[in-house]
Amino acid sequence: MTLKGLLIKGYNGFYYVETEGRIWSCSLRGRFRVKKQRFLPGDRVKFTVIDPDKGCGVIEELFPRQNELIRPPVANVDKVVITFALHNPKPDLLLLDRILIQVLQAGIEPLICFNKADLVTEGECDAILSPYVFAGYDVIAVSAYSRQGIDKLKLAIHGNLIVMAGPSGAGKSSILNAIDERFHLATGELSKKVERGKHTTRRVELLPLEKGTYLADTPGFSSLFLPDKIERSDLQKFYPEFAVFAQDCPYTSCLHDRERDCGVKNAVTQGSIDAGRYERYCLFLEELKEREGKY
């Protein structure tokens, strides 16, 4: 008997596949080991049942992927919930914009989630969220502690395979616990000395929430390179708030950094584009120029 299912996690050479509410422990058919095929959480696979009583099987086929993230390593993602804290630690917006670029470059829809809304004022919260709302992103402020915004987040992710990505200390595991207490994920104490979270999640695993909804809790990270496929001329595509103002640029090839009479730069000066977002764009642009100069 052969079945189709969703790969939930891989551990010590075994792959755990969920289908119709049951999780099967599967090994790999020999040809996959010879080819050194990489299997990821989120992969859709076909497997042969070896022992139905023990729930054992052998993976026979890997179906084509819709997409793939390298960091974190997950396949067939519908939406990435980019999670940062509003306070303790202070949000690293440079890292947030880097993750946004990676997610958009992979062709996946981002959802920005700011946790610990109970630790800031409404005005402080709006100051951080508004540039991303203006840029057209879906943004939700939540508090895993008070449950503010948790129902809204649950509605936004319903029916999707979701990756929760962001730095340690943002409270990803706490948010998942607030969404469904069955998870009982380990949460780490925030280091008071350096204000950086301890890594409490050790490997990527898909967590079933409701029927058709899966969450991937992922190891935290604090640095990220821009995708290799992005060139300097492509960078502005990842800043949707630039598009309208770029129509006023005198040059179609305008990079919005050193050109005169630039519509984007004028919009920044007039306060129509967030200055912080623009400054980070310029930093990324210089990074890409430097990288291109090495080849």
PDB file of C-alpha atoms in Angstrom:
ATOM      1  CA  MET A   1       0.000   0.000   0.000  1.00  0.00           C
ATOM      2  CA  THR A   2       1.309   3.443  -0.949  1.00  0.00           C
ATOM      3  CA  LEU A   3       0.253   6.739   0.633  1.00  0.00           C
ATOM      4  CA  LYS A   4       0.948  10.429   0.085  1.00  0.00           C
ATOM      5  CA  GLY A   5       1.820  12.735   2.939  1.00  0.00           C
ATOM      6  CA  LEU A   6       3.594  15.789   4.296  1.00  0.00           C
ATOM      7  CA  LEU A   7       7.100  15.477   5.722  1.00  0.00           C
ATOM      8  CA  ILE A   8       6.952  16.920   9.235  1.00  0.00           C
ATOM      9  CA  LYS A   9      10.580  16.499  10.325  1.00  0.00           C
ATOM     10  CA  GLY A  10      13.743  14.484   9.796  1.00  0.00           C
ATOM     11  CA  TYR A  11      15.789  13.113  12.670  1.00  0.00           C
ATOM     12  CA  ASN A  12      18.671  10.604  12.874  1.00  0.00           C
ATOM     13  CA  GLY A  13      18.056   9.252   9.380  1.00  0.00           C
ATOM     14  CA  PHE A  14      14.288   8.848   9.788  1.00  0.00           C
ATOM     15  CA  TYR A  15      11.598  11.018   8.248  1.00  0.00           C
ATOM     16  CA  TYR A  16       8.236  11.543   9.881  1.00  0.00           C
ATOM     17  CA  VAL A  17       5.365  11.879   7.408  1.00  0.00           C
ATOM     18  CA  GLU A  18       1.834  12.996   8.306  1.00  0.00           C
ATOM     19  CA  THR A  19      -1.185  11.820   6.385  1.00  0.00           C
ATOM     20  CA  GLU A  20      -4.833  11.808   7.456  1.00  0.00           C
ATOM     21  CA  GLY A  21      -3.945  12.648  11.030  1.00  0.00           C
ATOM     22  CA  ARG A  22      -1.379   9.869  11.482  1.00  0.00           C
ATOM     23  CA  ILE A  23       2.400  10.245  11.548  1.00  0.00           C
ATOM     24  CA  TRP A  24       4.520   7.521   9.925  1.00  0.00           C
ATOM     25  CA  SER A  25       8.198   6.860  10.600  1.00  0.00           C
ATOM     26  CA  CYS A  26       9.865   6.412   7.213  1.00  0.00           C
ATOM     27  CA  SER A  27      13.305   5.506   5.931  1.00  0.00           C
ATOM     28  CA  LEU A  28      14.614   6.316   2.465  1.00  0.00           C
ATOM     29  CA  ARG A  29      14.620   4.030  -0.542  1.00  0.00           C
ATOM     30  CA  GLY A  30      18.196   3.193  -1.550  1.00  0.00           C
ATOM     31  CA  ARG A  31      18.233   5.324  -4.691  1.00  0.00           C
ATOM     32  CA  PHE A  32      17.651   8.467  -2.623  1.00  0.00           C
ATOM     33  CA  ARG A  33      20.652   7.670  -0.440  1.00  0.00           C
ATOM     34  CA  VAL A  34      22.822   7.111  -3.510  1.00  0.00           C
ATOM     35  CA  LYS A  35      21.725  10.420  -5.029  1.00  0.00           C
ATOM     36  CA  LYS A  36      22.077  12.137  -1.657  1.00  0.00           C
ATOM     37  CA  GLN A  37      18.679  13.713  -2.175  1.00  0.00           C
ATOM     38  CA  ARG A  38      17.885  16.338   0.436  1.00  0.00           C
ATOM     39  CA  PHE A  39      14.507  16.034   2.137  1.00  0.00           C
ATOM     40  CA  LEU A  40      13.028  19.039   3.912  1.00  0.00           C
ATOM     41  CA  PRO A  41      10.113  19.689   6.268  1.00  0.00           C
ATOM     42  CA  GLY A  42       7.225  20.672   4.014  1.00  0.00           C
ATOM     43  CA  ASP A  43       8.095  18.214   1.245  1.00  0.00           C
ATOM     44  CA  ARG A  44       5.233  16.220  -0.224  1.00  0.00           C
ATOM     45  CA  VAL A  45       6.199  12.567  -0.581  1.00  0.00           C
ATOM     46  CA  LYS A  46       4.832   9.153  -1.537  1.00  0.00           C
ATOM     47  CA  PHE A  47       5.718   6.220   0.689  1.00  0.00           C
ATOM     48  CA  THR A  48       5.101   2.494   0.881  1.00  0.00           C
ATOM     49  CA  VAL A  49       3.689   1.110   4.123  1.00  0.00           C
ATOM     50  CA  ILE A  50       6.012  -1.562   5.561  1.00  0.00           C
ATOM     51  CA  ASP A  51       4.443  -2.182   8.960  1.00  0.00           C
ATOM     52  CA  PRO A  52       0.972  -0.639   9.468  1.00  0.00           C
ATOM     53  CA  ASP A  53       0.840  -1.606  13.138  1.00  0.00           C
ATOM     54  CA  LYS A  54       4.134   0.129  13.980  1.00  0.00           C
ATOM     55  CA  GLY A  55       3.512   2.967  11.534  1.00  0.00           C
ATOM     56  CA  CYS A  56       6.650   2.334   9.448  1.00  0.00           C
ATOM     57  CA  GLY A  57       7.219   3.013   5.779  1.00  0.00           C
ATOM     58  CA  VAL A  58       9.746   3.707   3.021  1.00  0.00           C
ATOM     59  CA  ILE A  59       9.741   6.934   0.999  1.00  0.00           C
ATOM     60  CA  GLU A  60       9.406   6.138  -2.707  1.00  0.00           C
ATOM     61  CA  GLU A  61       8.924   9.540  -4.356  1.00  0.00           C
ATOM     62  CA  LEU A  62       9.552  13.212  -3.710  1.00  0.00           C
ATOM     63  CA  PHE A  63       7.048  15.497  -5.455  1.00  0.00           C
ATOM     64  CA  PRO A  64       8.237  18.748  -7.108  1.00  0.00           C
ATOM     65  CA  ARG A  65       8.606  21.688  -4.748  1.00  0.00           C
ATOM     66  CA  GLN A  66       6.638  24.899  -5.018  1.00  0.00           C
ATOM     67  CA  ASN A  67       9.511  26.772  -3.360  1.00  0.00           C
ATOM     68  CA  GLU A  68      12.396  26.244  -0.962  1.00  0.00           C
ATOM     69  CA  LEU A  69      13.980  28.323   1.743  1.00  0.00           C
ATOM     70  CA  ILE A  70      17.635  27.691   2.538  1.00  0.00           C
ATOM     71  CA  ARG A  71      17.675  29.427   5.889  1.00  0.00           C
ATOM     72  CA  PRO A  72      15.559  28.113   7.531  1.00  0.00           C
ATOM     73  CA  PRO A  73      15.462  24.892   5.430  1.00  0.00           C
ATOM     74  CA  VAL A  74      11.758  24.399   4.633  1.00  0.00           C
ATOM     75  CA  ALA A  75       9.920  23.552   1.400  1.00  0.00           C
ATOM     76  CA  ASN A  76       6.517  24.480  -0.035  1.00  0.00           C
ATOM     77  CA  VAL A  77       5.991  27.468   2.234  1.00  0.00           C
ATOM     78  CA  ASP A  78       2.802  29.490   1.780  1.00  0.00           C
ATOM     79  CA  LYS A  79       3.673  32.362   4.101  1.00  0.00           C
ATOM     80  CA  VAL A  80       6.616  33.472   6.253  1.00  0.00           C
ATOM     81  CA  VAL A  81       5.705  35.068   9.573  1.00  0.00           C
ATOM     82  CA  ILE A  82       8.702  37.334  10.250  1.00  0.00           C
ATOM     83  CA  THR A  83       8.724  37.724  14.009  1.00  0.00           C
ATOM     84  CA  PHE A  84      10.453  40.482  15.974  1.00  0.00           C
ATOM     85  CA  ALA A  85       9.963  41.894  19.460  1.00  0.00           C
ATOM     86  CA  LEU A  86       8.875  45.499  19.864  1.00  0.00           C
ATOM     87  CA  HIS A  87      10.981  45.739  23.019  1.00  0.00           C
ATOM     88  CA  ASN A  88      13.452  43.653  25.015  1.00  0.00           C
ATOM     89  CA  PRO A  89      15.257  43.262  22.713  1.00  0.00           C
ATOM     90  CA  LYS A  90      14.791  46.347  20.550  1.00  0.00           C
ATOM     91  CA  PRO A  91      13.863  45.293  16.987  1.00  0.00           C
ATOM     92  CA  ASP A  92      16.774  45.068  14.557  1.00  0.00           C
ATOM     93  CA  LEU A  93      15.078  46.630  11.532  1.00  0.00           C
ATOM     94  CA  LEU A  94      18.157  46.095   9.363  1.00  0.00           C
ATOM     95  CA  LEU A  95      17.782  42.356   9.915  1.00  0.00           C
ATOM     96  CA  LEU A  96      14.027  42.588   9.369  1.00  0.00           C
ATOM     97  CA  ASP A  97      14.554  44.216   5.972  1.00  0.00           C
ATOM     98  CA  ARG A  98      17.138  41.575   5.056  1.00  0.00           C
ATOM     99  CA  ILE A  99      14.681  38.800   5.852  1.00  0.00           C
ATOM    100  CA  LEU A 100      11.952  40.581   3.892  1.00  0.00           C
ATOM    101  CA  ILE A 101      14.199  40.685   0.829  1.00  0.00           C
ATOM    102  CA  GLN A 102      15.004  36.986   1.121  1.00  0.00           C
ATOM    103  CA  VAL A 103      11.337  36.038   1.509  1.00  0.00           C
ATOM    104  CA  LEU A 104      10.210  38.192  -1.413  1.00  0.00           C
ATOM    105  CA  GLN A 105      13.052  36.926  -3.602  1.00  0.00           C
ATOM    106  CA  ALA A 106      11.872  33.375  -2.911  1.00  0.00           C
ATOM    107  CA  GLY A 107       8.388  34.338  -4.100  1.00  0.00           C
ATOM    108  CA  ILE A 108       6.752  33.778  -0.709  1.00  0.00           C
ATOM    109  CA  GLU A 109       4.242  36.082   0.961  1.00  0.00           C
ATOM    110  CA  PRO A 110       5.603  37.758   4.122  1.00  0.00           C
ATOM    111  CA  LEU A 111       3.596  38.538   7.241  1.00  0.00           C
ATOM    112  CA  ILE A 112       5.375  40.781   9.755  1.00  0.00           C
ATOM    113  CA  CYS A 113       4.562  39.979  13.368  1.00  0.00           C
ATOM    114  CA  PHE A 114       5.792  42.234  16.177  1.00  0.00           C
ATOM    115  CA  ASN A 115       5.592  40.561  19.587  1.00  0.00           C
ATOM    116  CA  LYS A 116       5.585  42.035  23.122  1.00  0.00           C
ATOM    117  CA  ALA A 117       3.080  44.779  22.303  1.00  0.00           C
ATOM    118  CA  ASP A 118       2.268  44.924  26.010  1.00  0.00           C
ATOM    119  CA  LEU A 119       5.749  46.386  26.692  1.00  0.00           C
ATOM    120  CA  VAL A 120       5.358  49.537  24.542  1.00  0.00           C
ATOM    121  CA  THR A 121       2.916  52.412  24.217  1.00  0.00           C
ATOM    122  CA  GLU A 122       0.494  52.646  21.326  1.00  0.00           C
ATOM    123  CA  GLY A 123       2.521  55.515  19.865  1.00  0.00           C
ATOM    124  CA  GLU A 124       5.780  53.569  20.089  1.00  0.00           C
ATOM    125  CA  CYS A 125       4.114  50.609  18.425  1.00  0.00           C
ATOM    126  CA  ASP A 126       2.707  52.706  15.581  1.00  0.00           C
ATOM    127  CA  ALA A 127       6.105  54.339  14.945  1.00  0.00           C
ATOM    128  CA  ILE A 128       7.647  50.926  14.278  1.00  0.00           C
ATOM    129  CA  LEU A 129       4.742  49.401  12.347  1.00  0.00           C
ATOM    130  CA  SER A 130       3.682  52.336  10.153  1.00  0.00           C
ATOM    131  CA  PRO A 131       6.575  52.262   7.612  1.00  0.00           C
ATOM    132  CA  TYR A 132       5.834  48.624   6.829  1.00  0.00           C
ATOM    133  CA  VAL A 133       2.080  49.167   6.690  1.00  0.00           C
ATOM    134  CA  PHE A 134       2.690  52.072   4.279  1.00  0.00           C
ATOM    135  CA  ALA A 135       4.897  49.809   2.149  1.00  0.00           C
ATOM    136  CA  GLY A 136       1.935  47.461   1.753  1.00  0.00           C
ATOM    137  CA  TYR A 137       2.967  44.583   3.996  1.00  0.00           C
ATOM    138  CA  ASP A 138       0.611  42.689   6.270  1.00  0.00           C
ATOM    139  CA  VAL A 139       1.673  43.666   9.801  1.00  0.00           C
ATOM    140  CA  ILE A 140       0.274  42.409  13.117  1.00  0.00           C
ATOM    141  CA  ALA A 141       1.231  43.477  16.640  1.00  0.00           C
ATOM    142  CA  VAL A 142       0.743  40.748  19.230  1.00  0.00           C
ATOM    143  CA  SER A 143       1.540  39.917  22.815  1.00  0.00           C
ATOM    144  CA  ALA A 144       2.104  36.281  23.700  1.00  0.00           C
ATOM    145  CA  TYR A 145       1.732  37.350  27.337  1.00  0.00           C
ATOM    146  CA  SER A 146      -1.602  39.214  27.152  1.00  0.00           C
ATOM    147  CA  ARG A 147      -2.826  37.415  23.984  1.00  0.00           C
ATOM    148  CA  GLN A 148      -3.344  40.743  22.203  1.00  0.00           C
ATOM    149  CA  GLY A 149      -3.595  40.102  18.453  1.00  0.00           C
ATOM    150  CA  ILE A 150      -3.284  36.311  18.765  1.00  0.00           C
ATOM    151  CA  ASP A 151      -6.741  35.613  17.278  1.00  0.00           C
ATOM    152  CA  LYS A 152      -5.962  37.946  14.371  1.00  0.00           C
ATOM    153  CA  LEU A 153      -2.697  36.081  13.765  1.00  0.00           C
ATOM    154  CA  LYS A 154      -4.474  32.710  13.847  1.00  0.00           C
ATOM    155  CA  LEU A 155      -6.927  33.936  11.214  1.00  0.00           C
ATOM    156  CA  ALA A 156      -4.088  35.251   9.009  1.00  0.00           C
ATOM    157  CA  ILE A 157      -2.277  31.905   8.940  1.00  0.00           C
ATOM    158  CA  HIS A 158      -5.300  29.606   8.693  1.00  0.00           C
ATOM    159  CA  GLY A 159      -4.966  26.920   6.024  1.00  0.00           C
ATOM    160  CA  ASN A 160      -1.325  27.648   5.209  1.00  0.00           C
ATOM    161  CA  LEU A 161       2.082  26.101   5.715  1.00  0.00           C
ATOM    162  CA  ILE A 162       3.797  28.804   7.735  1.00  0.00           C
ATOM    163  CA  VAL A 163       7.403  29.477   8.652  1.00  0.00           C
ATOM    164  CA  MET A 164       8.037  31.592  11.715  1.00  0.00           C
ATOM    165  CA  ALA A 165      11.446  33.187  11.227  1.00  0.00           C
ATOM    166  CA  GLY A 166      13.259  35.814  13.221  1.00  0.00           C
ATOM    167  CA  PRO A 167      16.003  36.366  15.775  1.00  0.00           C
ATOM    168  CA  SER A 168      16.296  34.663  19.123  1.00  0.00           C
ATOM    169  CA  GLY A 169      14.491  36.505  21.883  1.00  0.00           C
ATOM    170  CA  ALA A 170      11.579  37.608  19.693  1.00  0.00           C
ATOM    171  CA  GLY A 171       9.284  35.095  21.366  1.00  0.00           C
ATOM    172  CA  LYS A 172       8.460  32.773  18.469  1.00  0.00           C
ATOM    173  CA  SER A 173       7.973  29.770  20.725  1.00  0.00           C
ATOM    174  CA  SER A 174       5.900  31.831  23.164  1.00  0.00           C
ATOM    175  CA  ILE A 175       3.631  32.933  20.315  1.00  0.00           C
ATOM    176  CA  LEU A 176       3.143  29.335  19.224  1.00  0.00           C
ATOM    177  CA  ASN A 177       2.303  28.384  22.789  1.00  0.00           C
ATOM    178  CA  ALA A 178      -0.274  31.191  22.851  1.00  0.00           C
ATOM    179  CA  ILE A 179      -1.758  29.978  19.564  1.00  0.00           C
ATOM    180  CA  ASP A 180      -2.104  26.419  20.861  1.00  0.00           C
ATOM    181  CA  GLU A 181      -1.026  25.366  24.353  1.00  0.00           C
ATOM    182  CA  ARG A 182      -0.610  21.780  23.143  1.00  0.00           C
ATOM    183  CA  PHE A 183       2.760  22.762  21.693  1.00  0.00           C
ATOM    184  CA  HIS A 184       4.392  23.274  25.116  1.00  0.00           C
ATOM    185  CA  LEU A 185       7.534  24.512  23.372  1.00  0.00           C
ATOM    186  CA  ALA A 186      10.575  25.323  25.455  1.00  0.00           C
ATOM    187  CA  THR A 187      11.049  29.051  25.925  1.00  0.00           C
ATOM    188  CA  GLY A 188      14.402  30.524  26.906  1.00  0.00           C
ATOM    189  CA  GLU A 189      15.106  33.312  29.323  1.00  0.00           C
ATOM    190  CA  LEU A 190      16.428  36.419  27.625  1.00  0.00           C
ATOM    191  CA  SER A 191      20.042  37.158  28.448  1.00  0.00           C
ATOM    192  CA  LYS A 192      19.996  40.305  30.554  1.00  0.00           C
ATOM    193  CA  LYS A 193      23.640  41.017  29.791  1.00  0.00           C
ATOM    194  CA  VAL A 194      23.586  41.132  26.000  1.00  0.00           C
ATOM    195  CA  GLU A 195      19.815  41.286  25.377  1.00  0.00           C
ATOM    196  CA  ARG A 196      19.985  38.425  22.919  1.00  0.00           C
ATOM    197  CA  GLY A 197      17.892  35.308  23.245  1.00  0.00           C
ATOM    198  CA  LYS A 198      19.238  31.865  23.840  1.00  0.00           C
ATOM    199  CA  HIS A 199      18.509  29.348  21.108  1.00  0.00           C
ATOM    200  CA  THR A 200      15.655  27.215  22.430  1.00  0.00           C
ATOM    201  CA  THR A 201      14.666  25.559  19.122  1.00  0.00           C
ATOM    202  CA  ARG A 202      17.183  23.017  17.836  1.00  0.00           C
ATOM    203  CA  ARG A 203      15.771  21.839  14.503  1.00  0.00           C
ATOM    204  CA  VAL A 204      13.012  22.671  12.067  1.00  0.00           C
ATOM    205  CA  GLU A 205       9.755  20.847  12.690  1.00  0.00           C
ATOM    206  CA  LEU A 206       6.258  21.340  11.287  1.00  0.00           C
ATOM    207  CA  LEU A 207       3.611  21.615  13.973  1.00  0.00           C
ATOM    208  CA  PRO A 208       0.007  20.814  12.971  1.00  0.00           C
ATOM    209  CA  LEU A 209      -2.418  23.453  14.249  1.00  0.00           C
ATOM    210  CA  GLU A 210      -5.806  23.098  12.600  1.00  0.00           C
ATOM    211  CA  LYS A 211      -6.745  20.990   9.594  1.00  0.00           C
ATOM    212  CA  GLY A 212      -4.600  22.166   6.701  1.00  0.00           C
ATOM    213  CA  THR A 213      -2.547  24.586   8.847  1.00  0.00           C
ATOM    214  CA  TYR A 214       1.069  23.884   9.760  1.00  0.00           C
ATOM    215  CA  LEU A 215       3.623  26.003  11.561  1.00  0.00           C
ATOM    216  CA  ALA A 216       7.376  25.639  11.368  1.00  0.00           C
ATOM    217  CA  ASP A 217       9.248  26.691  14.476  1.00  0.00           C
ATOM    218  CA  THR A 218      12.820  27.414  13.379  1.00  0.00           C
ATOM    219  CA  PRO A 219      16.217  28.017  14.972  1.00  0.00           C
ATOM    220  CA  GLY A 220      16.860  31.699  15.662  1.00  0.00           C
ATOM    221  CA  PHE A 221      19.537  33.582  13.780  1.00  0.00           C
ATOM    222  CA  SER A 222      21.125  37.007  14.005  1.00  0.00           C
ATOM    223  CA  SER A 223      22.716  37.582  10.601  1.00  0.00           C
ATOM    224  CA  LEU A 224      21.704  37.059   7.014  1.00  0.00           C
ATOM    225  CA  PHE A 225      23.316  37.755   3.654  1.00  0.00           C
ATOM    226  CA  LEU A 226      21.359  39.165   0.741  1.00  0.00           C
ATOM    227  CA  PRO A 227      20.443  36.474  -1.819  1.00  0.00           C
ATOM    228  CA  ASP A 228      23.135  35.858  -4.434  1.00  0.00           C
ATOM    229  CA  LYS A 229      20.714  36.328  -7.337  1.00  0.00           C
ATOM    230  CA  ILE A 230      19.970  39.976  -6.501  1.00  0.00           C
ATOM    231  CA  GLU A 231      21.796  42.671  -8.466  1.00  0.00           C
ATOM    232  CA  ARG A 232      21.951  46.348  -7.555  1.00  0.00           C
ATOM    233  CA  SER A 233      19.347  47.251 -10.172  1.00  0.00           C
ATOM    234  CA  ASP A 234      16.925  44.707  -8.680  1.00  0.00           C
ATOM    235  CA  LEU A 235      17.054  45.952  -5.091  1.00  0.00           C
ATOM    236  CA  GLN A 236      14.363  48.635  -5.436  1.00  0.00           C
ATOM    237  CA  LYS A 237      11.871  45.941  -6.465  1.00  0.00           C
ATOM    238  CA  PHE A 238      11.884  44.822  -2.852  1.00  0.00           C
ATOM    239  CA  TYR A 239      10.827  48.287  -1.662  1.00  0.00           C
ATOM    240  CA  PRO A 240       7.256  48.569  -2.958  1.00  0.00           C
ATOM    241  CA  GLU A 241       6.817  52.029  -1.407  1.00  0.00           C
ATOM    242  CA  PHE A 242       9.381  53.356  -3.930  1.00  0.00           C
ATOM    243  CA  ALA A 243       7.346  52.471  -7.029  1.00  0.00           C
ATOM    244  CA  VAL A 244       5.034  55.481  -7.268  1.00  0.00           C
ATOM    245  CA  PHE A 245       7.762  58.024  -6.535  1.00  0.00           C
ATOM    246  CA  ALA A 246      10.267  56.352  -8.887  1.00  0.00           C
ATOM    247  CA  GLN A 247       8.034  57.458 -11.770  1.00  0.00           C
ATOM    248  CA  ASP A 248       9.274  61.012 -11.128  1.00  0.00           C
ATOM    249  CA  CYS A 249      12.937  60.048 -11.572  1.00  0.00           C
ATOM    250  CA  PRO A 250      14.507  61.517 -14.735  1.00  0.00           C
ATOM    251  CA  TYR A 251      16.348  58.267 -15.480  1.00  0.00           C
ATOM    252  CA  THR A 252      14.743  54.846 -15.897  1.00  0.00           C
ATOM    253  CA  SER A 253      17.935  53.306 -14.510  1.00  0.00           C
ATOM    254  CA  CYS A 254      17.894  55.463 -11.372  1.00  0.00           C
ATOM    255  CA  LEU A 255      19.222  53.639  -8.306  1.00  0.00           C
ATOM    256  CA  HIS A 256      17.912  56.347  -5.951  1.00  0.00           C
ATOM    257  CA  ASP A 257      21.212  56.984  -4.223  1.00  0.00           C
ATOM    258  CA  ARG A 258      23.410  59.596  -5.974  1.00  0.00           C
ATOM    259  CA  GLU A 259      21.296  60.783  -8.894  1.00  0.00           C
ATOM    260  CA  ARG A 260      19.960  64.341  -9.038  1.00  0.00           C
ATOM    261  CA  ASP A 261      16.238  65.134  -9.015  1.00  0.00           C
ATOM    262  CA  CYS A 262      15.460  61.595  -7.845  1.00  0.00           C
ATOM    263  CA  GLY A 263      11.758  61.134  -7.110  1.00  0.00           C
ATOM    264  CA  VAL A 264      12.447  58.640  -4.317  1.00  0.00           C
ATOM    265  CA  LYS A 265      15.018  60.873  -2.610  1.00  0.00           C
ATOM    266  CA  ASN A 266      12.622  63.822  -2.841  1.00  0.00           C
ATOM    267  CA  ALA A 267       9.897  61.689  -1.250  1.00  0.00           C
ATOM    268  CA  VAL A 268      12.249  60.823   1.625  1.00  0.00           C
ATOM    269  CA  THR A 269      13.028  64.512   2.156  1.00  0.00           C
ATOM    270  CA  GLN A 270       9.318  65.347   2.184  1.00  0.00           C
ATOM    271  CA  GLY A 271       8.572  62.537   4.648  1.00  0.00           C
ATOM    272  CA  SER A 272       6.532  60.490   2.176  1.00  0.00           C
ATOM    273  CA  ILE A 273       8.974  57.564   2.443  1.00  0.00           C
ATOM    274  CA  ASP A 274      10.322  56.441   5.795  1.00  0.00           C
ATOM    275  CA  ALA A 275      13.890  57.696   6.217  1.00  0.00           C
ATOM    276  CA  GLY A 276      14.957  54.585   8.111  1.00  0.00           C
ATOM    277  CA  ARG A 277      13.793  52.245   5.375  1.00  0.00           C
ATOM    278  CA  TYR A 278      15.572  54.382   2.785  1.00  0.00           C
ATOM    279  CA  GLU A 279      18.814  54.438   4.794  1.00  0.00           C
ATOM    280  CA  ARG A 280      18.769  50.662   5.026  1.00  0.00           C
ATOM    281  CA  TYR A 281      18.121  50.465   1.290  1.00  0.00           C
ATOM    282  CA  CYS A 282      21.276  52.530   0.703  1.00  0.00           C
ATOM    283  CA  LEU A 283      23.281  50.232   2.977  1.00  0.00           C
ATOM    284  CA  PHE A 284      22.100  47.184   1.047  1.00  0.00           C
ATOM    285  CA  LEU A 285      22.838  48.942  -2.259  1.00  0.00           C
ATOM    286  CA  GLU A 286      26.432  49.598  -1.216  1.00  0.00           C
ATOM    287  CA  GLU A 287      26.711  45.982  -0.100  1.00  0.00           C
ATOM    288  CA  LEU A 288      25.578  44.786  -3.518  1.00  0.00           C
ATOM    289  CA  LYS A 289      27.940  47.182  -5.312  1.00  0.00           C
ATOM    290  CA  GLU A 290      30.839  45.898  -3.259  1.00  0.00           C
ATOM    291  CA  ARG A 291      29.860  42.307  -3.934  1.00  0.00           C
ATOM    292  CA  GLU A 292      29.535  42.908  -7.676  1.00  0.00           C
ATOM    293  CA  GLY A 293      32.942  44.611  -7.700  1.00  0.00           C
ATOM    294  CA  LYS A 294      34.589  41.412  -6.494  1.00  0.00           C
ATOM    295  CA  TYR A 295      33.626  39.505  -9.635  1.00  0.00           C
TER     296      TYR A 295
END
